[in-house]
PDB file of C-alpha atoms and ligand atoms in Angstrom:
ATOM      1  CA  MET A   1      58.339  -4.069 154.181  1.00 76.00           C
ATOM      2  CA  GLY A   2      57.908  -6.937 156.674  1.00 88.00           C
ATOM      3  CA  GLU A   3      60.466  -8.200 159.138  1.00 95.00           C
ATOM      4  CA  LEU A   4      60.445 -11.986 158.816  1.00 98.00           C
ATOM      5  CA  MET A   5      63.967 -12.017 157.295  1.00 98.00           C
ATOM      6  CA  GLN A   6      65.312  -8.902 159.032  1.00 97.00           C
ATOM      7  CA  GLY A   7      69.008  -9.331 159.901  1.00 97.00           C
ATOM      8  CA  LYS A   8      69.209 -12.539 157.854  1.00 98.00           C
ATOM      9  CA  THR A   9      71.333 -13.339 154.830  1.00 98.00           C
ATOM     10  CA  ALA A  10      69.966 -15.516 152.037  1.00 98.00           C
ATOM     11  CA  LEU A  11      71.927 -17.109 149.218  1.00 98.00           C
ATOM     12  CA  VAL A  12      69.674 -17.604 146.179  1.00 98.00           C
ATOM     13  CA  MET A  13      71.282 -19.760 143.478  1.00 98.00           C
ATOM     14  CA  GLY A  14      69.957 -19.996 139.915  1.00 97.00           C
ATOM     15  CA  VAL A  15      68.857 -16.530 138.840  1.00 96.00           C
ATOM     16  CA  ALA A  16      69.060 -16.413 135.034  1.00 95.00           C
ATOM     17  CA  ASN A  17      66.567 -13.597 134.435  1.00 95.00           C
ATOM     18  CA  ARG A  18      63.459 -11.927 135.857  1.00 95.00           C
ATOM     19  CA  TRP A  19      61.315 -14.957 134.952  1.00 96.00           C
ATOM     20  CA  SER A  20      63.426 -17.370 137.029  1.00 97.00           C
ATOM     21  CA  LEU A  21      61.640 -18.867 140.043  1.00 98.00           C
ATOM     22  CA  ALA A  22      64.801 -17.959 141.978  1.00 98.00           C
ATOM     23  CA  TYR A  23      64.061 -14.300 141.265  1.00 97.00           C
ATOM     24  CA  ALA A  24      60.465 -14.612 142.512  1.00 98.00           C
ATOM     25  CA  ILE A  25      61.846 -16.192 145.687  1.00 98.00           C
ATOM     26  CA  ALA A  26      64.474 -13.444 146.050  1.00 98.00           C
ATOM     27  CA  ARG A  27      61.710 -10.820 145.810  1.00 98.00           C
ATOM     28  CA  SER A  28      59.693 -12.417 148.616  1.00 98.00           C
ATOM     29  CA  LEU A  29      62.774 -12.731 150.848  1.00 98.00           C
ATOM     30  CA  ALA A  30      63.850  -9.132 150.140  1.00 97.00           C
ATOM     31  CA  ARG A  31      60.341  -7.855 150.901  1.00 97.00           C
ATOM     32  CA  GLU A  32      60.820  -9.207 154.440  1.00 97.00           C
ATOM     33  CA  GLY A  33      64.232  -7.625 154.889  1.00 97.00           C
ATOM     34  CA  ALA A  34      66.701 -10.341 153.806  1.00 97.00           C
ATOM     35  CA  ARG A  35      70.136  -9.371 152.602  1.00 97.00           C
ATOM     36  CA  LEU A  36      70.525 -11.229 149.302  1.00 98.00           C
ATOM     37  CA  ILE A  37      73.386 -12.901 147.508  1.00 98.00           C
ATOM     38  CA  LEU A  38      72.236 -14.109 144.080  1.00 98.00           C
ATOM     39  CA  THR A  39      74.216 -16.500 141.917  1.00 98.00           C
ATOM     40  CA  TYR A  40      74.158 -17.077 138.184  1.00 97.00           C
ATOM     41  CA  GLN A  41      75.801 -19.825 136.163  1.00 97.00           C
ATOM     42  CA  SER A  42      77.839 -18.078 133.503  1.00 93.00           C
ATOM     43  CA  GLU A  43      79.200 -14.793 132.206  1.00 92.00           C
ATOM     44  CA  ARG A  44      76.256 -14.604 129.786  1.00 93.00           C
ATOM     45  CA  GLN A  45      73.887 -14.021 132.743  1.00 94.00           C
ATOM     46  CA  ARG A  46      76.132 -11.633 134.690  1.00 94.00           C
ATOM     47  CA  ALA A  47      74.687  -8.284 133.542  1.00 94.00           C
ATOM     48  CA  ALA A  48      71.043  -9.312 133.965  1.00 93.00           C
ATOM     49  CA  THR A  49      71.563 -10.865 137.404  1.00 94.00           C
ATOM     50  CA  GLU A  50      73.690  -7.968 138.659  1.00 95.00           C
ATOM     51  CA  GLU A  51      70.961  -5.549 137.613  1.00 95.00           C
ATOM     52  CA  LEU A  52      68.334  -7.611 139.458  1.00 96.00           C
ATOM     53  CA  ALA A  53      70.534  -7.893 142.572  1.00 96.00           C
ATOM     54  CA  THR A  54      71.295  -4.199 142.868  1.00 94.00           C
ATOM     55  CA  ALA A  55      67.569  -3.431 142.916  1.00 93.00           C
ATOM     56  CA  PHE A  56      67.482  -5.128 146.342  1.00 93.00           C
ATOM     57  CA  ALA A  57      68.892  -3.205 149.320  1.00 89.00           C
ATOM     58  CA  GLY A  58      72.419  -4.551 149.913  1.00 90.00           C
ATOM     59  CA  GLY A  59      71.940  -7.132 147.159  1.00 96.00           C
ATOM     60  CA  GLU A  60      74.885  -8.613 145.284  1.00 97.00           C
ATOM     61  CA  ALA A  61      75.455 -11.145 142.508  1.00 97.00           C
ATOM     62  CA  ALA A  62      78.230 -13.662 141.816  1.00 97.00           C
ATOM     63  CA  ALA A  63      78.971 -16.479 139.403  1.00 97.00           C
ATOM     64  CA  CYS A  64      78.869 -20.109 140.517  1.00 98.00           C
ATOM     65  CA  ASP A  65      78.737 -23.128 138.221  1.00 98.00           C
ATOM     66  CA  VAL A  66      77.460 -25.979 140.409  1.00 98.00           C
ATOM     67  CA  SER A  67      78.709 -28.668 138.017  1.00 98.00           C
ATOM     68  CA  ARG A  68      82.327 -27.744 138.914  1.00 98.00           C
ATOM     69  CA  ASP A  69      83.764 -28.493 142.353  1.00 98.00           C
ATOM     70  CA  ASP A  70      86.534 -25.930 141.843  1.00 98.00           C
ATOM     71  CA  ASP A  71      83.980 -23.207 141.149  1.00 98.00           C
ATOM     72  CA  LEU A  72      81.884 -24.198 144.183  1.00 98.00           C
ATOM     73  CA  ASP A  73      85.035 -24.153 146.341  1.00 98.00           C
ATOM     74  CA  ARG A  74      86.065 -20.743 144.984  1.00 98.00           C
ATOM     75  CA  PHE A  75      82.621 -19.249 145.549  1.00 98.00           C
ATOM     76  CA  PHE A  76      82.100 -20.554 149.106  1.00 98.00           C
ATOM     77  CA  ALA A  77      85.699 -19.756 150.105  1.00 98.00           C
ATOM     78  CA  GLY A  78      85.017 -16.174 148.978  1.00 98.00           C
ATOM     79  CA  LEU A  79      81.983 -15.983 151.294  1.00 98.00           C
ATOM     80  CA  ARG A  80      83.964 -17.474 154.175  1.00 98.00           C
ATOM     81  CA  GLU A  81      86.860 -15.009 153.703  1.00 98.00           C
ATOM     82  CA  ARG A  82      84.404 -12.146 153.955  1.00 97.00           C
ATOM     83  CA  GLY A  83      82.930 -13.610 157.151  1.00 98.00           C
ATOM     84  CA  VAL A  84      79.484 -14.155 155.604  1.00 98.00           C
ATOM     85  CA  ALA A  85      77.085 -16.257 157.718  1.00 98.00           C
ATOM     86  CA  LEU A  86      74.097 -17.684 155.862  1.00 98.00           C
ATOM     87  CA  ASP A  87      70.594 -18.132 157.278  1.00 98.00           C
ATOM     88  CA  ALA A  88      68.880 -19.405 154.142  1.00 98.00           C
ATOM     89  CA  VAL A  89      70.042 -21.082 150.953  1.00 98.00           C
ATOM     90  CA  VAL A  90      67.831 -21.532 147.899  1.00 98.00           C
ATOM     91  CA  HIS A  91      68.932 -24.044 145.230  1.00 98.00           C
ATOM     92  CA  SER A  92      66.864 -23.290 142.126  1.00 98.00           C
ATOM     93  CA  ILE A  93      68.914 -25.095 139.510  1.00 98.00           C
ATOM     94  CA  ALA A  94      68.292 -27.837 136.960  1.00 98.00           C
ATOM     95  CA  PHE A  95      69.535 -28.868 133.539  1.00 97.00           C
ATOM     96  CA  ALA A  96      68.993 -31.653 130.992  1.00 97.00           C
ATOM     97  CA  ASN A  97      69.875 -31.920 127.325  1.00 95.00           C
ATOM     98  CA  ARG A  98      67.006 -30.753 125.161  1.00 93.00           C
ATOM     99  CA  GLU A  99      67.044 -33.992 123.123  1.00 93.00           C
ATOM    100  CA  ASP A 100      66.490 -36.001 126.297  1.00 93.00           C
ATOM    101  CA  LEU A 101      63.280 -34.027 126.869  1.00 93.00           C
ATOM    102  CA  GLU A 102      62.115 -34.602 123.286  1.00 91.00           C
ATOM    103  CA  HIS A 103      62.846 -38.284 122.660  1.00 94.00           C
ATOM    104  CA  PRO A 104      61.223 -41.230 124.488  1.00 95.00           C
ATOM    105  CA  PHE A 105      62.702 -41.781 127.963  1.00 97.00           C
ATOM    106  CA  TYR A 106      64.057 -45.225 127.025  1.00 97.00           C
ATOM    107  CA  GLU A 107      66.326 -43.539 124.473  1.00 97.00           C
ATOM    108  CA  THR A 108      68.113 -41.462 127.141  1.00 97.00           C
ATOM    109  CA  SER A 109      71.892 -41.745 126.729  1.00 96.00           C
ATOM    110  CA  ARG A 110      74.170 -42.566 129.656  1.00 97.00           C
ATOM    111  CA  ALA A 111      75.807 -39.144 129.314  1.00 97.00           C
ATOM    112  CA  GLY A 112      72.448 -37.331 129.241  1.00 98.00           C
ATOM    113  CA  PHE A 113      71.205 -39.256 132.283  1.00 98.00           C
ATOM    114  CA  LEU A 114      74.351 -38.477 134.280  1.00 98.00           C
ATOM    115  CA  LEU A 115      74.355 -34.814 133.258  1.00 98.00           C
ATOM    116  CA  ALA A 116      70.764 -34.316 134.482  1.00 98.00           C
ATOM    117  CA  GLN A 117      71.570 -36.088 137.759  1.00 98.00           C
ATOM    118  CA  ASP A 118      74.767 -34.101 138.258  1.00 98.00           C
ATOM    119  CA  VAL A 119      73.394 -30.593 137.715  1.00 98.00           C
ATOM    120  CA  SER A 120      69.836 -31.133 138.969  1.00 98.00           C
ATOM    121  CA  ALA A 121      70.307 -33.482 141.946  1.00 98.00           C
ATOM    122  CA  TYR A 122      73.929 -33.960 143.065  1.00 99.00           C
ATOM    123  CA  SER A 123      74.515 -30.201 143.055  1.00 99.00           C
ATOM    124  CA  LEU A 124      72.167 -29.866 146.044  1.00 99.00           C
ATOM    125  CA  VAL A 125      74.430 -32.186 148.042  1.00 99.00           C
ATOM    126  CA  ALA A 126      77.537 -30.305 146.899  1.00 98.00           C
ATOM    127  CA  VAL A 127      75.965 -26.955 147.835  1.00 99.00           C
ATOM    128  CA  ALA A 128      74.545 -28.151 151.174  1.00 98.00           C
ATOM    129  CA  ARG A 129      77.921 -29.529 152.328  1.00 98.00           C
ATOM    130  CA  ARG A 130      79.670 -26.213 151.700  1.00 98.00           C
ATOM    131  CA  ALA A 131      76.805 -23.948 152.805  1.00 98.00           C
ATOM    132  CA  ALA A 132      76.328 -25.788 156.117  1.00 98.00           C
ATOM    133  CA  GLU A 133      79.829 -24.648 157.126  1.00 98.00           C
ATOM    134  CA  LEU A 134      78.595 -21.052 156.825  1.00 98.00           C
ATOM    135  CA  MET A 135      75.410 -21.615 158.850  1.00 98.00           C
ATOM    136  CA  PRO A 136      76.621 -21.464 162.483  1.00 97.00           C
ATOM    137  CA  ARG A 137      73.175 -20.266 163.644  1.00 96.00           C
ATOM    138  CA  GLY A 138      71.401 -23.085 161.763  1.00 98.00           C
ATOM    139  CA  GLY A 139      68.967 -22.123 159.030  1.00 98.00           C
ATOM    140  CA  SER A 140      67.075 -23.337 156.008  1.00 98.00           C
ATOM    141  CA  ILE A 141      68.128 -24.989 152.745  1.00 99.00           C
ATOM    142  CA  LEU A 142      65.502 -25.141 150.049  1.00 98.00           C
ATOM    143  CA  THR A 143      65.353 -26.659 146.572  1.00 99.00           C
ATOM    144  CA  LEU A 144      62.819 -26.709 143.739  1.00 98.00           C
ATOM    145  CA  THR A 145      61.189 -29.876 142.454  1.00 98.00           C
ATOM    146  CA  TYR A 146      58.251 -30.959 140.299  1.00 98.00           C
ATOM    147  CA  LEU A 147      55.452 -33.545 140.333  1.00 97.00           C
ATOM    148  CA  GLY A 148      57.307 -35.436 137.570  1.00 97.00           C
ATOM    149  CA  ALA A 149      59.539 -36.848 140.349  1.00 98.00           C
ATOM    150  CA  THR A 150      56.828 -39.260 141.463  1.00 98.00           C
ATOM    151  CA  ARG A 151      54.322 -39.324 138.543  1.00 96.00           C
ATOM    152  CA  VAL A 152      54.847 -39.777 134.838  1.00 96.00           C
ATOM    153  CA  VAL A 153      54.473 -36.374 133.172  1.00 93.00           C
ATOM    154  CA  PRO A 154      54.768 -36.528 129.352  1.00 91.00           C
ATOM    155  CA  ASN A 155      58.177 -35.316 128.088  1.00 92.00           C
ATOM    156  CA  TYR A 156      59.575 -34.630 131.584  1.00 95.00           C
ATOM    157  CA  ASN A 157      61.535 -37.890 131.236  1.00 96.00           C
ATOM    158  CA  VAL A 158      65.140 -37.732 132.447  1.00 97.00           C
ATOM    159  CA  MET A 159      64.363 -34.649 134.530  1.00 97.00           C
ATOM    160  CA  GLY A 160      61.673 -36.588 136.430  1.00 98.00           C
ATOM    161  CA  VAL A 161      64.265 -39.183 137.413  1.00 98.00           C
ATOM    162  CA  ALA A 162      66.676 -36.433 138.477  1.00 98.00           C
ATOM    163  CA  LYS A 163      63.939 -34.806 140.594  1.00 98.00           C
ATOM    164  CA  ALA A 164      63.261 -38.187 142.265  1.00 98.00           C
ATOM    165  CA  ALA A 165      66.952 -38.277 143.288  1.00 99.00           C
ATOM    166  CA  LEU A 166      66.724 -34.646 144.394  1.00 99.00           C
ATOM    167  CA  GLU A 167      63.716 -35.346 146.635  1.00 99.00           C
ATOM    168  CA  ALA A 168      65.426 -38.365 148.210  1.00 99.00           C
ATOM    169  CA  SER A 169      68.518 -36.189 148.749  1.00 99.00           C
ATOM    170  CA  VAL A 170      66.344 -33.658 150.620  1.00 99.00           C
ATOM    171  CA  ARG A 171      65.314 -36.368 153.094  1.00 98.00           C
ATOM    172  CA  TYR A 172      68.852 -37.665 153.685  1.00 99.00           C
ATOM    173  CA  LEU A 173      70.264 -34.143 154.056  1.00 99.00           C
ATOM    174  CA  ALA A 174      67.448 -33.176 156.444  1.00 99.00           C
ATOM    175  CA  ALA A 175      68.165 -36.221 158.628  1.00 98.00           C
ATOM    176  CA  GLU A 176      71.878 -35.436 158.834  1.00 98.00           C
ATOM    177  CA  LEU A 177      71.846 -31.639 159.083  1.00 98.00           C
ATOM    178  CA  GLY A 178      68.930 -31.397 161.535  1.00 98.00           C
ATOM    179  CA  ALA A 179      71.283 -31.866 164.497  1.00 98.00           C
ATOM    180  CA  ARG A 180      73.007 -28.643 163.414  1.00 98.00           C
ATOM    181  CA  GLY A 181      69.700 -26.760 163.335  1.00 98.00           C
ATOM    182  CA  ILE A 182      69.632 -26.771 159.532  1.00 98.00           C
ATOM    183  CA  ARG A 183      66.332 -27.645 157.863  1.00 99.00           C
ATOM    184  CA  VAL A 184      66.202 -29.007 154.299  1.00 99.00           C
ATOM    185  CA  ASN A 185      63.016 -28.926 152.233  1.00 99.00           C
ATOM    186  CA  ALA A 186      61.769 -28.792 148.647  1.00 98.00           C
ATOM    187  CA  LEU A 187      59.017 -26.765 147.044  1.00 98.00           C
ATOM    188  CA  SER A 188      57.178 -28.646 144.316  1.00 98.00           C
ATOM    189  CA  ALA A 189      56.045 -25.855 142.016  1.00 98.00           C
ATOM    190  CA  GLY A 190      53.331 -26.121 139.400  1.00 97.00           C
ATOM    191  CA  PRO A 191      54.405 -25.380 135.821  1.00 96.00           C
ATOM    192  CA  VAL A 192      55.552 -21.775 135.249  1.00 97.00           C
ATOM    193  CA  LYS A 193      56.821 -20.409 131.922  1.00 95.00           C
ATOM    194  CA  THR A 194      60.560 -19.899 132.476  1.00 95.00           C
ATOM    195  CA  ALA A 195      63.618 -20.450 130.269  1.00 92.00           C
ATOM    196  CA  SER A 196      64.053 -24.011 131.595  1.00 93.00           C
ATOM    197  CA  ALA A 197      60.384 -24.851 131.200  1.00 93.00           C
ATOM    198  CA  ARG A 198      60.469 -23.843 127.535  1.00 87.00           C
ATOM    199  CA  ALA A 199      62.849 -26.765 126.901  1.00 84.00           C
ATOM    200  CA  ILE A 200      60.030 -29.193 127.683  1.00 85.00           C
ATOM    201  CA  LYS A 201      58.126 -30.225 124.579  1.00 84.00           C
ATOM    202  CA  ASP A 202      54.448 -29.139 124.536  1.00 87.00           C
ATOM    203  CA  PHE A 203      54.858 -27.125 127.751  1.00 89.00           C
ATOM    204  CA  SER A 204      51.952 -24.837 126.772  1.00 91.00           C
ATOM    205  CA  LYS A 205      49.658 -27.874 126.663  1.00 91.00           C
ATOM    206  CA  ILE A 206      50.622 -28.718 130.241  1.00 91.00           C
ATOM    207  CA  LEU A 207      49.756 -25.141 131.293  1.00 94.00           C
ATOM    208  CA  ASP A 208      46.340 -25.362 129.579  1.00 95.00           C
ATOM    209  CA  GLU A 209      45.590 -28.661 131.261  1.00 93.00           C
ATOM    210  CA  VAL A 210      46.555 -27.344 134.706  1.00 94.00           C
ATOM    211  CA  ALA A 211      44.302 -24.310 134.260  1.00 95.00           C
ATOM    212  CA  GLN A 212      41.369 -26.635 133.514  1.00 95.00           C
ATOM    213  CA  ARG A 213      41.994 -29.472 135.969  1.00 95.00           C
ATOM    214  CA  ALA A 214      43.736 -28.035 139.056  1.00 97.00           C
ATOM    215  CA  PRO A 215      41.482 -27.574 142.105  1.00 97.00           C
ATOM    216  CA  LEU A 216      42.145 -23.811 141.983  1.00 98.00           C
ATOM    217  CA  ARG A 217      41.496 -23.783 138.165  1.00 97.00           C
ATOM    218  CA  ARG A 218      44.535 -21.655 137.430  1.00 96.00           C
ATOM    219  CA  VAL A 219      48.254 -21.990 136.840  1.00 97.00           C
ATOM    220  CA  THR A 220      50.862 -21.231 139.484  1.00 98.00           C
ATOM    221  CA  ASP A 221      51.934 -17.636 139.935  1.00 98.00           C
ATOM    222  CA  PRO A 222      55.700 -17.244 140.611  1.00 98.00           C
ATOM    223  CA  GLY A 223      54.861 -14.976 143.570  1.00 98.00           C
ATOM    224  CA  GLU A 224      53.104 -17.934 145.231  1.00 98.00           C
ATOM    225  CA  VAL A 225      56.317 -19.939 144.968  1.00 98.00           C
ATOM    226  CA  GLY A 226      58.235 -16.976 146.410  1.00 98.00           C
ATOM    227  CA  ASP A 227      55.941 -16.656 149.405  1.00 98.00           C
ATOM    228  CA  ALA A 228      55.988 -20.394 150.147  1.00 98.00           C
ATOM    229  CA  ALA A 229      59.792 -20.206 150.023  1.00 98.00           C
ATOM    230  CA  LEU A 230      59.637 -17.327 152.493  1.00 98.00           C
ATOM    231  CA  PHE A 231      57.651 -19.533 154.884  1.00 98.00           C
ATOM    232  CA  LEU A 232      60.252 -22.313 154.691  1.00 98.00           C
ATOM    233  CA  ALA A 233      63.255 -19.944 154.784  1.00 98.00           C
ATOM    234  CA  SER A 234      62.029 -17.949 157.771  1.00 98.00           C
ATOM    235  CA  ASP A 235      61.271 -18.929 161.361  1.00 97.00           C
ATOM    236  CA  LEU A 236      57.640 -19.505 160.346  1.00 98.00           C
ATOM    237  CA  GLY A 237      58.808 -22.853 158.963  1.00 98.00           C
ATOM    238  CA  ARG A 238      60.980 -23.714 161.986  1.00 98.00           C
ATOM    239  CA  GLY A 239      59.224 -27.058 162.606  1.00 98.00           C
ATOM    240  CA  VAL A 240      59.367 -28.287 159.006  1.00 98.00           C
ATOM    241  CA  THR A 241      62.204 -30.339 157.542  1.00 98.00           C
ATOM    242  CA  GLY A 242      62.651 -33.171 155.054  1.00 98.00           C
ATOM    243  CA  ASP A 243      59.397 -32.176 153.413  1.00 98.00           C
ATOM    244  CA  ILE A 244      58.093 -31.555 149.893  1.00 98.00           C
ATOM    245  CA  LEU A 245      55.619 -28.650 149.908  1.00 98.00           C
ATOM    246  CA  PHE A 246      53.393 -28.421 146.821  1.00 98.00           C
ATOM    247  CA  VAL A 247      52.652 -24.969 145.423  1.00 98.00           C
ATOM    248  CA  ASP A 248      50.742 -26.047 142.327  1.00 98.00           C
ATOM    249  CA  SER A 249      47.109 -24.904 142.634  1.00 98.00           C
ATOM    250  CA  GLY A 250      46.463 -28.332 144.161  1.00 98.00           C
ATOM    251  CA  CYS A 251      47.241 -30.201 140.921  1.00 96.00           C
ATOM    252  CA  HIS A 252      49.041 -33.062 142.684  1.00 96.00           C
ATOM    253  CA  VAL A 253      45.880 -34.351 144.376  1.00 97.00           C
ATOM    254  CA  MET A 254      44.103 -35.043 141.084  1.00 95.00           C
ATOM    255  CA  GLY A 255      43.815 -38.500 139.438  1.00 90.00           C
ATOM    256  CA  PHE A 256      43.043 -38.814 135.724  1.00 76.00           C
TER     257      PHE A 256
HETATM  258  P1  NAD B   1      65.403 -20.976 135.018  1.00 82.90           P
HETATM  259  O1  NAD B   1      65.934 -21.414 133.683  1.00 82.90           O
HETATM  260  O2  NAD B   1      65.085 -19.561 135.202  1.00 82.90           O
HETATM  261  O3  NAD B   1      66.359 -21.448 136.195  1.00 82.90           O
HETATM  262  C1  NAD B   1      67.210 -22.571 136.090  1.00 82.90           C
HETATM  263  C2  NAD B   1      68.542 -22.092 136.581  1.00 82.90           C
HETATM  264  O4  NAD B   1      69.478 -23.199 136.644  1.00 82.90           O
HETATM  265  C3  NAD B   1      69.171 -21.040 135.625  1.00 82.90           C
HETATM  266  O5  NAD B   1      69.491 -19.888 136.372  1.00 82.90           O
HETATM  267  C4  NAD B   1      70.415 -21.742 135.128  1.00 82.90           C
HETATM  268  O6  NAD B   1      71.480 -20.838 134.834  1.00 82.90           O
HETATM  269  C5  NAD B   1      70.726 -22.612 136.335  1.00 82.90           C
HETATM  270  N1  NAD B   1      71.735 -23.630 136.041  1.00 82.90           N
HETATM  271  C6  NAD B   1      71.694 -24.636 135.122  1.00 82.90           C
HETATM  272  N2  NAD B   1      72.865 -25.309 135.138  1.00 82.90           N
HETATM  273  C7  NAD B   1      73.651 -24.713 136.089  1.00 82.90           C
HETATM  274  C8  NAD B   1      74.972 -24.919 136.560  1.00 82.90           C
HETATM  275  N3  NAD B   1      75.755 -25.885 136.052  1.00 82.90           N
HETATM  276  N4  NAD B   1      75.448 -24.117 137.544  1.00 82.90           N
HETATM  277  C9  NAD B   1      74.690 -23.117 138.067  1.00 82.90           C
HETATM  278  N5  NAD B   1      73.430 -22.863 137.649  1.00 82.90           N
HETATM  279  C10 NAD B   1      72.928 -23.649 136.670  1.00 82.90           C
HETATM  280  O7  NAD B   1      64.104 -21.904 135.222  1.00 82.90           O
HETATM  281  P2  NAD B   1      63.210 -22.145 136.527  1.00 82.90           P
HETATM  282  O8  NAD B   1      61.955 -22.747 135.994  1.00 82.90           O
HETATM  283  O9  NAD B   1      63.168 -20.934 137.354  1.00 82.90           O
HETATM  284  O10 NAD B   1      63.982 -23.318 137.282  1.00 82.90           O
HETATM  285  C11 NAD B   1      64.389 -23.219 138.627  1.00 82.90           C
HETATM  286  C12 NAD B   1      64.112 -24.532 139.360  1.00 82.90           C
HETATM  287  O11 NAD B   1      62.700 -24.696 139.470  1.00 82.90           O
HETATM  288  C13 NAD B   1      64.622 -25.769 138.639  1.00 82.90           C
HETATM  289  O12 NAD B   1      65.108 -26.690 139.577  1.00 82.90           O
HETATM  290  C14 NAD B   1      63.364 -26.311 137.983  1.00 82.90           C
HETATM  291  O13 NAD B   1      63.434 -27.688 137.706  1.00 82.90           O
HETATM  292  C15 NAD B   1      62.376 -26.007 139.089  1.00 82.90           C
HETATM  293  N6  NAD B   1      60.967 -26.060 138.709  1.00 82.90           N
HETATM  294  C16 NAD B   1      60.506 -25.301 137.669  1.00 82.90           C
HETATM  295  C17 NAD B   1      59.169 -25.382 137.311  1.00 82.90           C
HETATM  296  C18 NAD B   1      58.621 -24.597 136.138  1.00 82.90           C
HETATM  297  O14 NAD B   1      57.567 -24.949 135.625  1.00 82.90           O
HETATM  298  N7  NAD B   1      59.283 -23.542 135.709  1.00 82.90           N
HETATM  299  C19 NAD B   1      58.286 -26.212 138.031  1.00 82.90           C
HETATM  300  C20 NAD B   1      58.798 -26.955 139.107  1.00 82.90           C
HETATM  301  C21 NAD B   1      60.137 -26.870 139.438  1.00 82.90           C
END
């Protein structure tokens, strides 16, 4: 075990199962000694996430639905009452209606657009505001984004627009929280087969294309996302804020 996160507490939000990118990130942080608090969205995910959390030394799991202010307040008040101080926060959460990822973008409903923005972008702001109160030593807030924020990726649609808002939110949060020693960054991961990714139509085709066209000629391994998160969450990344770091086998540099 390394020591990059020794004595540090990391909150990792968005662990649904062992394929979640949040879980890959938790593994990298735990390997370097972090004490982990994992969150899951709903009762349905409780057993799986608790099992994953207890495999980490001192790990714990709790529910937090980021679309509900009362649930966010309850969860963060619970941490505060226990005197928990956070050093790193990972926001690995997104949601859009499946039909909005299957139909043309111009058919997106108002409700579907707002839902994707709420869960996938606004929730970072809602989390950062509450988490910052528990970061008296400063620290690192990290979210997960995708190339579809700035380029048109077939079928990514409403989620691409939500990721654009998320990336802009990273810059505004970084500018405001920097004075408190809190850094805010995003990791732009290449496509990885997870539960959320399966909702995107023809996702396997995207994976095949990445394997052929990316500079590294292979798809992204979740462990690579975990280790890049470790860099940003630990003191190794102490000079980096407001940034989008690509962990995508270099895919983002390619033209047609
Ligand atoms: P995942 O399905 O394992 O994780 C998504 C998580 O969001 C789940 O744990 C889900 O429960 C949670 N979530 C959804 N709505 C929520 C709510 N209201 N409250 C709390 N949690 C909620 O899939 P993943 O691919 O690991 O996704 C994690 C992040 O990585 C997302 O932001 C996703 O957009 C991003 N990302 C994924 C890929 C990929 O190819 N898998 C690529 C780039 C970025």
